[in-house]
Coordinates of C-alpha atoms in Angstrom, one line a residue:
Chain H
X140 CA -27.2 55.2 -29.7
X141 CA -25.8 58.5 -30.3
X142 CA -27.5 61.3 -32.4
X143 CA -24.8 63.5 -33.1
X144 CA -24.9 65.1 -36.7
X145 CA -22.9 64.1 -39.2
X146 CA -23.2 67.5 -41.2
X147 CA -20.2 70.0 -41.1
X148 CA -20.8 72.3 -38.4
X149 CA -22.8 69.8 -36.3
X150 CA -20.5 67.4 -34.5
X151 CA -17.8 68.7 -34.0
X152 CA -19.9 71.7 -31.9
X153 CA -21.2 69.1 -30.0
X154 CA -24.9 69.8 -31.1
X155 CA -27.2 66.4 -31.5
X156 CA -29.8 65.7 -33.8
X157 CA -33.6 65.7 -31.8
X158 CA -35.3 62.6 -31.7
X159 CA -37.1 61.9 -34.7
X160 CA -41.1 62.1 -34.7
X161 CA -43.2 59.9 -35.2
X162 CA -46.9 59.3 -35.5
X163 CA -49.3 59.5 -32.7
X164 CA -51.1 56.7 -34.4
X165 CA -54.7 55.5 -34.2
X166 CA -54.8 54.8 -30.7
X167 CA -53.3 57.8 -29.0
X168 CA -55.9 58.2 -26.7
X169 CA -54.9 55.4 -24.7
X170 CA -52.0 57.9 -23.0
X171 CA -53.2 61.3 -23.3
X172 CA -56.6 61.0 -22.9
X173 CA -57.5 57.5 -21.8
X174 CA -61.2 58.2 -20.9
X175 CA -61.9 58.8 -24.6
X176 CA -59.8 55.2 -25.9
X177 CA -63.1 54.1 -23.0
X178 CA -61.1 53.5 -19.6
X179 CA -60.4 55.2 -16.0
X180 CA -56.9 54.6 -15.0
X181 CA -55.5 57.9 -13.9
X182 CA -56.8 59.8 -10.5
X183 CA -56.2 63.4 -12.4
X184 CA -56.7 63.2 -15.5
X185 CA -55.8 66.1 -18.3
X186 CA -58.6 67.5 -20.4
X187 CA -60.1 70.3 -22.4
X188 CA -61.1 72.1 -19.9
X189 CA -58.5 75.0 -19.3
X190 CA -60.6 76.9 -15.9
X191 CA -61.8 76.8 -12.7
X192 CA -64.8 78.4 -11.2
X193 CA -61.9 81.2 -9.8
X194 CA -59.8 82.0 -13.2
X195 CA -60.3 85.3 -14.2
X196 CA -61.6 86.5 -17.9
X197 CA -64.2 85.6 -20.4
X198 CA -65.1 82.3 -20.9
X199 CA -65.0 80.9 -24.0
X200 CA -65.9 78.0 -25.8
X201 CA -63.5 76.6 -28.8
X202 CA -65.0 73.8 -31.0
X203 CA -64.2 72.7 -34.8
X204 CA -63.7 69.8 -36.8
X205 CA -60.3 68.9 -38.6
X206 CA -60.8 67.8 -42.1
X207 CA -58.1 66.1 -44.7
X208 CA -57.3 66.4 -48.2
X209 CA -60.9 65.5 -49.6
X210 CA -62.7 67.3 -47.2
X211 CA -63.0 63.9 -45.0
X212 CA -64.1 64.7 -40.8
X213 CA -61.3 63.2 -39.3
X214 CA -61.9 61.6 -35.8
X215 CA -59.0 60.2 -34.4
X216 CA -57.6 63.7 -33.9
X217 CA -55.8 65.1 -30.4
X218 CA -55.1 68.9 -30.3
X219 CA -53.2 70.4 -27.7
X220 CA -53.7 74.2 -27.0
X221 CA -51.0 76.3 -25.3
X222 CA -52.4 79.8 -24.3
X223 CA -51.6 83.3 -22.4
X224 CA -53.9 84.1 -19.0
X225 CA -56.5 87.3 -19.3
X226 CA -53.8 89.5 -19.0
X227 CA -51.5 88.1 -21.8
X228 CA -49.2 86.7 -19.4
X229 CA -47.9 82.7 -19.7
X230 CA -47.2 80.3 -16.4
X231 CA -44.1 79.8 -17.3
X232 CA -40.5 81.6 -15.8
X233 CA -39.5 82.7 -19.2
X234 CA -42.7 85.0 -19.7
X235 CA -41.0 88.0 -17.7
X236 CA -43.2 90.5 -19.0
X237 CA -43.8 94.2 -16.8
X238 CA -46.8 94.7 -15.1
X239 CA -48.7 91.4 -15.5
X240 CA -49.4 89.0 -13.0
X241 CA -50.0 85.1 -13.1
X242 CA -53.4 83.5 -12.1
X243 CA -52.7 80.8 -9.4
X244 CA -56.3 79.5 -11.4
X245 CA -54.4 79.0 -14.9
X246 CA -52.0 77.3 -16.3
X247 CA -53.4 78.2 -19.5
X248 CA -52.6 74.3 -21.2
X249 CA -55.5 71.2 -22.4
X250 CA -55.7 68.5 -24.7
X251 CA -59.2 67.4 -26.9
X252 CA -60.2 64.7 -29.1
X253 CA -62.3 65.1 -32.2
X254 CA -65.4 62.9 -31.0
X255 CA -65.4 59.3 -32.7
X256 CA -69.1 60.3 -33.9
X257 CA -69.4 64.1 -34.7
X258 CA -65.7 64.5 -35.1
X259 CA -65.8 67.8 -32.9
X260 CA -63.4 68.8 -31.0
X261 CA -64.1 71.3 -27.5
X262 CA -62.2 73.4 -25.6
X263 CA -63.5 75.3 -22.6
X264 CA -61.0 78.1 -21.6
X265 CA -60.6 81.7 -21.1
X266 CA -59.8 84.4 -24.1
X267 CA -56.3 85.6 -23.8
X268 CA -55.3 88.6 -23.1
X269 CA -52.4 90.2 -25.6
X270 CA -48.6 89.6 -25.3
X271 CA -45.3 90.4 -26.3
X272 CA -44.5 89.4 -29.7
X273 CA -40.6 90.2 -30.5
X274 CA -38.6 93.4 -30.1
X275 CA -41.8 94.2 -27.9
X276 CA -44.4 94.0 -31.1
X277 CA -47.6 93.6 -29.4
X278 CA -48.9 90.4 -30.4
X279 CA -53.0 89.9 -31.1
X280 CA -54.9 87.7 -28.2
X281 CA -54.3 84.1 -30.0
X282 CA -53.8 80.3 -28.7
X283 CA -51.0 77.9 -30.0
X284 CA -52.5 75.1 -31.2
X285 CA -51.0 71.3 -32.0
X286 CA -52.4 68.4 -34.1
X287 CA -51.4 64.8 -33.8
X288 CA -53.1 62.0 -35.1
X289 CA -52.5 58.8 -37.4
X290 CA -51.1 59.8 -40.7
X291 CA -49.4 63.0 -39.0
X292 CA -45.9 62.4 -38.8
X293 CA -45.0 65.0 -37.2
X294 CA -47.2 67.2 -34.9
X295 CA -48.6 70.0 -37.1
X296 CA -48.2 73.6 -34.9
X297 CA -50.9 76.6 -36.1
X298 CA -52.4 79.6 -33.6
X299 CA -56.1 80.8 -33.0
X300 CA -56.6 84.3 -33.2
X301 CA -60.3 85.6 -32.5
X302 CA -62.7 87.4 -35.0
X303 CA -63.8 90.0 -32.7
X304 CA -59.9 91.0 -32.6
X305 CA -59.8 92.7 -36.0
X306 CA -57.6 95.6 -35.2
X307 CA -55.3 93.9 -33.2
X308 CA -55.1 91.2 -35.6
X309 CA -54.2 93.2 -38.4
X310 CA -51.5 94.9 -36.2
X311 CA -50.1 91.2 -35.8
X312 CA -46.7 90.3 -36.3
X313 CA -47.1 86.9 -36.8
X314 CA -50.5 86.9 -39.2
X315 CA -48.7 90.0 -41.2
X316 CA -46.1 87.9 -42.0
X317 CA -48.2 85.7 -44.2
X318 CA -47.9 87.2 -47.2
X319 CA -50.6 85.9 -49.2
X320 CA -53.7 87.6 -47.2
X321 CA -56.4 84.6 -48.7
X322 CA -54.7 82.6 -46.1
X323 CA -54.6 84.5 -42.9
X324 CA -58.0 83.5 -41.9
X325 CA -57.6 80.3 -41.4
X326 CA -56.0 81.0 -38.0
X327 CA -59.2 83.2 -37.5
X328 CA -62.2 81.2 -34.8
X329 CA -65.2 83.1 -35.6
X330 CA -67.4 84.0 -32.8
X331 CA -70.4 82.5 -33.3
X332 CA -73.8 83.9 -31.6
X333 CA -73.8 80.6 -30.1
X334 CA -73.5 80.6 -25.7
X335 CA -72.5 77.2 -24.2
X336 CA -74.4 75.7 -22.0
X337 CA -72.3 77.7 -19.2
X338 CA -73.0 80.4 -21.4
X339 CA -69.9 81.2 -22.7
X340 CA -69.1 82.7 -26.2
X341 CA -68.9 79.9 -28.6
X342 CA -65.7 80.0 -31.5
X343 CA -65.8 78.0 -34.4
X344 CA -62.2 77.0 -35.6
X345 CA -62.3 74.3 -38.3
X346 CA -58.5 73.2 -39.3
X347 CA -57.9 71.5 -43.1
X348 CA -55.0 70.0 -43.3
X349 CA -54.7 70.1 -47.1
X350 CA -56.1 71.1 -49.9
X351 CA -58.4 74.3 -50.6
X352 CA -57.9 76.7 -47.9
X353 CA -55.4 74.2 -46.1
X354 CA -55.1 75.7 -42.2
X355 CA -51.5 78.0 -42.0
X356 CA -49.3 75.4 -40.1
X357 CA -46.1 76.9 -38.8
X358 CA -42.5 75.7 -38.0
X359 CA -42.1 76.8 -34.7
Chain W
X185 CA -22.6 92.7 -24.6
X186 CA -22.0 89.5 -22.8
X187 CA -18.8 88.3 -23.2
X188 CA -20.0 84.6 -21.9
X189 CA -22.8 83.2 -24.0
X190 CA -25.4 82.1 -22.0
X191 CA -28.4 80.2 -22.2
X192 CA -31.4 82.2 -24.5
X193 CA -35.1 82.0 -24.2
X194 CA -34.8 81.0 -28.0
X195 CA -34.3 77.4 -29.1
X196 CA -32.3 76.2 -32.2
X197 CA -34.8 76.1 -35.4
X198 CA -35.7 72.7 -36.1
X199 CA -33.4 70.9 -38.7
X200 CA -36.1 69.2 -40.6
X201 CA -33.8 66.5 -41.8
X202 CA -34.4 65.1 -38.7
X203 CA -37.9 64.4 -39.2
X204 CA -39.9 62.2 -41.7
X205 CA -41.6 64.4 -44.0
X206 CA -45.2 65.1 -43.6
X207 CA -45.6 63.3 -47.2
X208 CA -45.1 59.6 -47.1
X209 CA -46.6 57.6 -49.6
X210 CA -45.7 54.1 -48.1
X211 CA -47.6 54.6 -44.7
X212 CA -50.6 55.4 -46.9
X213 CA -53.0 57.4 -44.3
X214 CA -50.3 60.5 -44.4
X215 CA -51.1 61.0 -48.1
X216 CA -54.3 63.0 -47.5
X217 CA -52.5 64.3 -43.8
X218 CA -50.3 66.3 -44.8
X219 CA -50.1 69.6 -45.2
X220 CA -49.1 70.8 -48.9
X221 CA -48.2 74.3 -48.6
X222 CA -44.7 75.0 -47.3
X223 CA -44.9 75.5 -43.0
X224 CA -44.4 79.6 -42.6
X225 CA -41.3 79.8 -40.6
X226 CA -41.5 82.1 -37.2
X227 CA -38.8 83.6 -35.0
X228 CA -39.7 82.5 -31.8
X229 CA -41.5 84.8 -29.3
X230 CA -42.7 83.8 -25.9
X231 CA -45.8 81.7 -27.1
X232 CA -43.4 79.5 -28.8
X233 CA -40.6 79.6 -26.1
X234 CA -42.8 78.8 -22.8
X235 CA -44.7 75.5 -22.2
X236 CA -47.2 74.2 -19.2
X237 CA -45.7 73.7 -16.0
X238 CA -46.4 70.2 -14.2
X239 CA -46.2 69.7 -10.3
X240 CA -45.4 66.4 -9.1
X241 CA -48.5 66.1 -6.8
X242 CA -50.9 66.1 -10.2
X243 CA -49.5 62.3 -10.5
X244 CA -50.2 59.1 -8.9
X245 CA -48.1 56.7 -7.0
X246 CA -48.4 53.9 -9.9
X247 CA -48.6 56.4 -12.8
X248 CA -45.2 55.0 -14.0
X249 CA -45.7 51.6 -13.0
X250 CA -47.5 49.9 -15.7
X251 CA -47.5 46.6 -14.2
X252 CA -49.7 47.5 -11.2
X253 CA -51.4 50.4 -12.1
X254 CA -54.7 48.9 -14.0
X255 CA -53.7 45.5 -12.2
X256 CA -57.6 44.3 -11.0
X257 CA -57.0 40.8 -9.3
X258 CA -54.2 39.4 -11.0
X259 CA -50.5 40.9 -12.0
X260 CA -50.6 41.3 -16.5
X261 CA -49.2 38.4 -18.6
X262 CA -45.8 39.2 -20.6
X263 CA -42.4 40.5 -20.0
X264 CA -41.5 42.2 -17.2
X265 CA -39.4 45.3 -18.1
X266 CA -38.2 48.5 -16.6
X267 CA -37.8 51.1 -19.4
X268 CA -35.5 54.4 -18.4
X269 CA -33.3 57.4 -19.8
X270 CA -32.8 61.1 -20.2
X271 CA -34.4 64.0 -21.3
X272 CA -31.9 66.1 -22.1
X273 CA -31.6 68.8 -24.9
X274 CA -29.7 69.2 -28.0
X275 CA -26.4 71.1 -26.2
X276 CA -26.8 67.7 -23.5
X277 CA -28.5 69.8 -20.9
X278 CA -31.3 68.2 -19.0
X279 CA -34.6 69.0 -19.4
X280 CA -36.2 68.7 -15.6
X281 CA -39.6 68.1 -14.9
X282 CA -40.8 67.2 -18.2
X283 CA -43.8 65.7 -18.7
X284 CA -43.0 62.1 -20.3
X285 CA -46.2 60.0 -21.6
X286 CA -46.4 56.4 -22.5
X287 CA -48.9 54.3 -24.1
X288 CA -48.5 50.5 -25.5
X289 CA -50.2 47.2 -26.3
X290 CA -50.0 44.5 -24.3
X291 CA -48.0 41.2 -24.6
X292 CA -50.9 40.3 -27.2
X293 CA -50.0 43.4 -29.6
X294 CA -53.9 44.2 -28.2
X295 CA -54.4 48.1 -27.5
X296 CA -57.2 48.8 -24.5
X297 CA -59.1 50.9 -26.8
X298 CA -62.5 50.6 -27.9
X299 CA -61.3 51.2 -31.7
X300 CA -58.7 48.2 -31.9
X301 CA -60.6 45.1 -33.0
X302 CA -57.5 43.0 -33.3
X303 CA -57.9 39.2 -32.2
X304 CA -55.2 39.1 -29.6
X305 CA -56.7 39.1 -26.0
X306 CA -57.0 41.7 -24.0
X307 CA -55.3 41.5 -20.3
X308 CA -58.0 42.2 -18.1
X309 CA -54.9 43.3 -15.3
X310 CA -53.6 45.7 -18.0
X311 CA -54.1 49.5 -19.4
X312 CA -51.4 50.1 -21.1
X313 CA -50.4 53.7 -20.3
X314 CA -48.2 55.7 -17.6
X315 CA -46.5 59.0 -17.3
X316 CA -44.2 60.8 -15.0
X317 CA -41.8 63.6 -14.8
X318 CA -38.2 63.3 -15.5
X319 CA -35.6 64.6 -12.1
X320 CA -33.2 67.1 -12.3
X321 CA -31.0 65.0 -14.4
X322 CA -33.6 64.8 -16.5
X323 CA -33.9 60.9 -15.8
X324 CA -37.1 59.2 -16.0
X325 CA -38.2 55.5 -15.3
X326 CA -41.1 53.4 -15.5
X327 CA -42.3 49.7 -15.1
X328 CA -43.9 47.5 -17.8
X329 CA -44.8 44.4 -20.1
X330 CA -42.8 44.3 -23.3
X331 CA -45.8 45.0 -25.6
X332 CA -46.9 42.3 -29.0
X333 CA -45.9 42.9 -32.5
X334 CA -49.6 43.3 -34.5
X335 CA -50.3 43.8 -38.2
X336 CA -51.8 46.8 -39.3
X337 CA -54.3 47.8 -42.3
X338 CA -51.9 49.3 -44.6
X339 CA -50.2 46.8 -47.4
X340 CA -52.1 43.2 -46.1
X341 CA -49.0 41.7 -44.4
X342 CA -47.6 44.5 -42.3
X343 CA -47.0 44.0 -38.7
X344 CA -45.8 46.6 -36.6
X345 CA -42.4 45.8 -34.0
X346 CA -43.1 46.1 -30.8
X347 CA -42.9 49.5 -29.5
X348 CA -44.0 51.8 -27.0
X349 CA -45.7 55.3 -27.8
X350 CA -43.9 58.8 -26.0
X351 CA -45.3 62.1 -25.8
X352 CA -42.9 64.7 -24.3
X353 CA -43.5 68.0 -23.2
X354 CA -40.3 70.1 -21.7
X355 CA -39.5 74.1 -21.4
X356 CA -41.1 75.4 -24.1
X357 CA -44.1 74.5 -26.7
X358 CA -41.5 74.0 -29.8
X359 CA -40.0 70.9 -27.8
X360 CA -43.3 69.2 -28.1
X361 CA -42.7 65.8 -29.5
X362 CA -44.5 62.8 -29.9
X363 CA -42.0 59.5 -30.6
X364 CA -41.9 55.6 -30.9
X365 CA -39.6 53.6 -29.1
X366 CA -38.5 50.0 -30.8
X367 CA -36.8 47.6 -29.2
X368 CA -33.2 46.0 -30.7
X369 CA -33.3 43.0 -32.2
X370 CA -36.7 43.0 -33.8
X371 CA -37.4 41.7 -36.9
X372 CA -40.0 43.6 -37.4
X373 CA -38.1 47.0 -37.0
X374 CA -36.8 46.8 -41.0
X375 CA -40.0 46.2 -42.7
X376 CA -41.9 49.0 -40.6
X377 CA -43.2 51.8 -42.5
X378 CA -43.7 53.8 -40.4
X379 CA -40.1 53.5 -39.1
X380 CA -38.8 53.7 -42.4
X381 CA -39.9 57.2 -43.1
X382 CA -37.3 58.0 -40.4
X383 CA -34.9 60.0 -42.8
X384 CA -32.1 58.2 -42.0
X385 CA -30.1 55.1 -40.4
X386 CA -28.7 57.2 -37.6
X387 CA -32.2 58.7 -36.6
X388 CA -34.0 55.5 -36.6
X389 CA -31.3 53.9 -34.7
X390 CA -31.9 56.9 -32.0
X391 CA -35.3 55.4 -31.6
X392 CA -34.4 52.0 -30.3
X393 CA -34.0 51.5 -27.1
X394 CA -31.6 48.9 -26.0
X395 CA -31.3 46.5 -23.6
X396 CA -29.3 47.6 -20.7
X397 CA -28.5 44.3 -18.7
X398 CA -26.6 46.8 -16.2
X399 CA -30.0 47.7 -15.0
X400 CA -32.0 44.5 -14.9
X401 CA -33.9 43.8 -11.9
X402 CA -32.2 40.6 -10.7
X403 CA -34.8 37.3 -11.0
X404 CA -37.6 40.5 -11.6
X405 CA -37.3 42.2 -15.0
X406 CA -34.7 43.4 -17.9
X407 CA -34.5 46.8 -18.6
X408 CA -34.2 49.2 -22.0
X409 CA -32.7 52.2 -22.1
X410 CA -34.1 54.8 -24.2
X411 CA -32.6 58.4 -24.2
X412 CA -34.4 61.0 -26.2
X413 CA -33.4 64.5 -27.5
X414 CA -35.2 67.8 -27.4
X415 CA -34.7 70.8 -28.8
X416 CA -32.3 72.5 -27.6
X417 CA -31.8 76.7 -26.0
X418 CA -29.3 78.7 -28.4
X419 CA -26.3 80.9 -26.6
X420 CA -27.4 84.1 -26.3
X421 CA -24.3 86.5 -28.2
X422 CA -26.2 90.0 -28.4
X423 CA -29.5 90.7 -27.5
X424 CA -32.4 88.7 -26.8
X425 CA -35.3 89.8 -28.9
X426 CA -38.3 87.5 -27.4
X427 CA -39.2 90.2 -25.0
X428 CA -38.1 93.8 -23.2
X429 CA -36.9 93.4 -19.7
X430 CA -38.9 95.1 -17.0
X431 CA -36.7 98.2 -17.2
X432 CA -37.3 98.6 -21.2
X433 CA -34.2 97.2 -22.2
X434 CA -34.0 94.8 -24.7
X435 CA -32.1 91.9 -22.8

C-alpha cells in the first residue's frame, strides 16, 4: 500500500515514490473526451476550444498530426495543451508576475483528439503573450503541450513556440538549451497562410514521436 | 535567508525509476511510441509549475456516480462498488481540488466506445466514465460497477485484469499523470503486460486498490481504496528562481 522508497536518502526523509504511469490506452476517450469515443454524458464537457467570444488576443488555430516510428498517422492520440493568457500571464496563484493581469475569459487549458479518419488534431486558442522563464529570463510566447495515447507509457511533455517569434525564440532559455540546433524546430508551429473558418491564423505543429526528426520531449 | 524551509513553487524532479520506460518490447504497440532520444531535462519555470484551475460548478451532480449517471431506464448490471482515496503529494500533503478522471468497462470487459468491437454486451444503462474534484484533504470518491477482465490484441491469449483508467491533474502541469487502478486478488494482475512494465513490485503494488470492507455500503456495495501520489513541492532553502517578486527581488 505504501510507496515509500527503498533507496538511501528516500525513506527515511519521509519522501514517497509517485504513482507509477501508465498507458492511456486505446480507449481514452471514453473519460476525457467522451463525445469523440461517440457518447453525451457530461453537461460541460472539456474541449479544444481554449476562448470565448470576450478573451482578449489573437486567435489562433493549432492543428497537426502525430506520427510514430515509421512515419505511421496515429489516431488514437489525446494532447493536452497548457498555455499563458495574451499578456503572458497563467490562471494559476503561483504565476505572481508584476504588471500582468488575468483574463476572467481564460484559463488558458484544452484537450484534442487526433480525428479517427484524418488523424488531425485542432486547437482553437489565443497566441500567448511572453513570460518569465527563470531568474527573470524572458521566455518566447510558447504552449506546453502533452501526448497520451496507447503504446505511451508515460505522457510525453514538449512546448509550441510560433514561427513568426524568431527573435524571441532565439532569445529562449528553454529552446537554447538544446544543444543540437537540427532539433530545435521541432517545437516550432509554422504559421501557415491558411485563416480558419473564424479566420484565425492557422499553425501547423506536426509531433514524431521517433525516428528522423523525433519531436524534443522534455522531462518536466 | 529563511531559516524555516517552506513550501517552493518548484517540484521534486521526477525519479524515473518510478515509471515504466517509454521502451517496452512485451506490450508491443510502445515499440514504435517511444521516443528514442534521451528527454532534455528542464529546471522548472512557471509554465511547468502552474496547472488549470477547476471550479466545482463546471461538474455535475452524478459526475462521480457512475451507476446513475448514463442510467436510461434501468440501473447497470455488475458490482456495485464505491472506489475512494487521497491525492496527496510526495511530502503527504494534499493536493485540493484536483481534477480526478475515470473511465472503465463495464461488468462485460465492454468499453462504450465506437472502436471496441469486443463480444461482451454493452449495458445500455452504462457509460463508463466520471470525474470530480478531490476536498481539502485531498479525498475523492465515486460510485461504480466493478468493470470485466477482456483480452486484448497483443500475444493471442492476453486478457487484461479488471481495472479502472485515472487521469489526474493537481497544482502544477508536471503532476499530470495518467494511471490504472487493479483490483487485489486478480489473477489476471500477474500476467498483464502492461502492468508488468511497472519497474518494480512495490510500484505495481501502489496501483492496486484494495478492498476496504471498513467502507462498504451495508446490503449496497463494497468499496476499494486507492490512494495515489503526486509529485511533490521541494522546501525552499535559498532563493526561489521560478520568478522575481513584484519588488525585483528574487524570492
Amino acid at each position: 500500500m505504501s510507496n515509500v522508497f527503498s533507496a538511501p536518502g528516500g525513506s527515511e526523509l519521509g519522501v514517497r515514490r509517485e504513482t507509477a504511469s501508465q498507458t492511456a490506452g486505446p480507449y481514452v476517450h471514453i473519460g476525457l473526451a467522451p463525445k469523440a469515443a461517440g457518447f453525451d454524458i457530461f453537461e460541460n464537457s472539456f474541449g479544444s476550444v481554449l476562448f470565448d467570444a470576450q478573451t482578449k488576443g489573437e486567435r489562433i488555430r493549432i492543428e497537426g498530426r502525430v506520427f510514430d516510428g515509421i512515419g505511421t498517422v496515429l489516431k488514437d492520440v489525446l494532447i493536452e495543451i497548457w498555455q499563458a493568457n495574451a499578456e503572458g500571464k497563467y490562471a494559476h496563484p503561483a504565476d505572481r508576475q508584476p504588471g500582468k493581469s488575468l483574463d476572467p475569459h481564460f484559463r488558458g487549458w484544452g484537450r484534442s483528439c487526433t480525428d479517427f479518419e484524418t488523424g488531425i488534431y485542432t486547437f482553437d486558442t489565443i497566441k500567448p503573450g511572453a513570460a518569465e522563464g527563470r531568474n527573470g529570463r524572458i521566455m518566447a510566447p510558447h504552449i506546453s503541450a502533452w501526448i497520451v495515447a496507447r503504446g505511451i507509457n508515460i505522457g510525453l511533455n514538449t512546448r509550441i513556440y510560433f514561427s513568426d517569434e524568431a527573435a524571441a525564440n532565439a532569445k529562449d532559455p528553454v529552446i537554447n538549451l538544446i544543444e543540437w540546433e537540427a532539433r530545435r524546430k521541432t517545437l516550432v508551429a509554422e504559421r501557415t497562410d491558411r485563416r480558419s473558418d473564424d479566420g484565425a491564423a492557422v499553425y501547423r505543429f506536426d509531433i514524431r514521436l521517433q525516428g528522423e526528426n523525433e519531436t524534443v520531449f522534455f522531462d518536466i | 535567508m529563511s531559516t524555516k524551509p517552506a513550501p517552493d513553487a518548484e517540484f521534486l524532479m521526477r525519479d524515473t525509476t518510478s515509471h515504466p520506460p517509454a521502451y517496452t518490447p512485451a506490450y508491443k504497440t510502445s515499440v514504435l511510441r517511444s521516443p528514442r532520444l534521451s528527454l532534455i531535462s528542464l529546471q522548472q519555470s512557471l509554465s511547468e509549475v502552474t496547472a488549470p484551475v477547476f471550479r466545482a460548478e463546471e461538474f455535475g451532480p452524478k459526475d462521480n456516480d457512475l451507476i446513475l449517471n448514463y442510467a436510461k431506464e434501468s440501473l447497470p448490471v455488475g458490482e456495485r462498488i464505491v472506489v475512494h482515496g487521497y491525492v496527496q503529494d510526495q511530502l503527504g500533503r494534499p493536493v485540493k481540488n484536483a481534477l480526478v478522471e475515470v473511465w472503465q468497462a463495464n461488468a462485460s470487459g465492454r468499453y462504450r466506445h465506437k472502436k471496441d468491437q469486443y463480444i461482451g454486451a454493452l449495458d445500455p444503462n452504462f457509460g463508463g466514465c466520471g470525474r470530480m474534484l478531490t476536498d481539502e484533504n485531498g479525498y475523492y470518491a465515486y460510485r461504480t460497477i466493478k468493470p470485466g477482465p477482456y483480452p486484448w490484441r497483443n500475444r493471442v491469449n492476453d486478457w487484461r485484469p479488471s481495472h479502472i483508467h485515472y487521469a489526474i491533474s493537481g497544482d502544477g502541469w508536471v503532476q499530470r499523470l495518467i494511471t490504472q487502478m487493479y483490483f487485489e486478488g486478480d489473477p489476471l494482475i500477474r500476467s498483464c503486460p502492461i502492468l508488468g512494465v511497472v519497474p518494480s513490485e512495490e510500484q505495481i503494488r501502489g496501483l492496486i486498490a484494495l478492498q476496504d470492507v471498513g467502507a462498504f455500503v451495508q446490503l449496497d456495495s463494497r468499496a476499494y481504496r486507492f490512494d495515489i501520489v503526486l509529485r511533490g513541492h521541494r522546501a525552499t532553502l535559498f532563493e526561489n528562481h521560478v520568478q522575481k517578486t513584484p519588488e525585483g527581488a528574487l524570492q
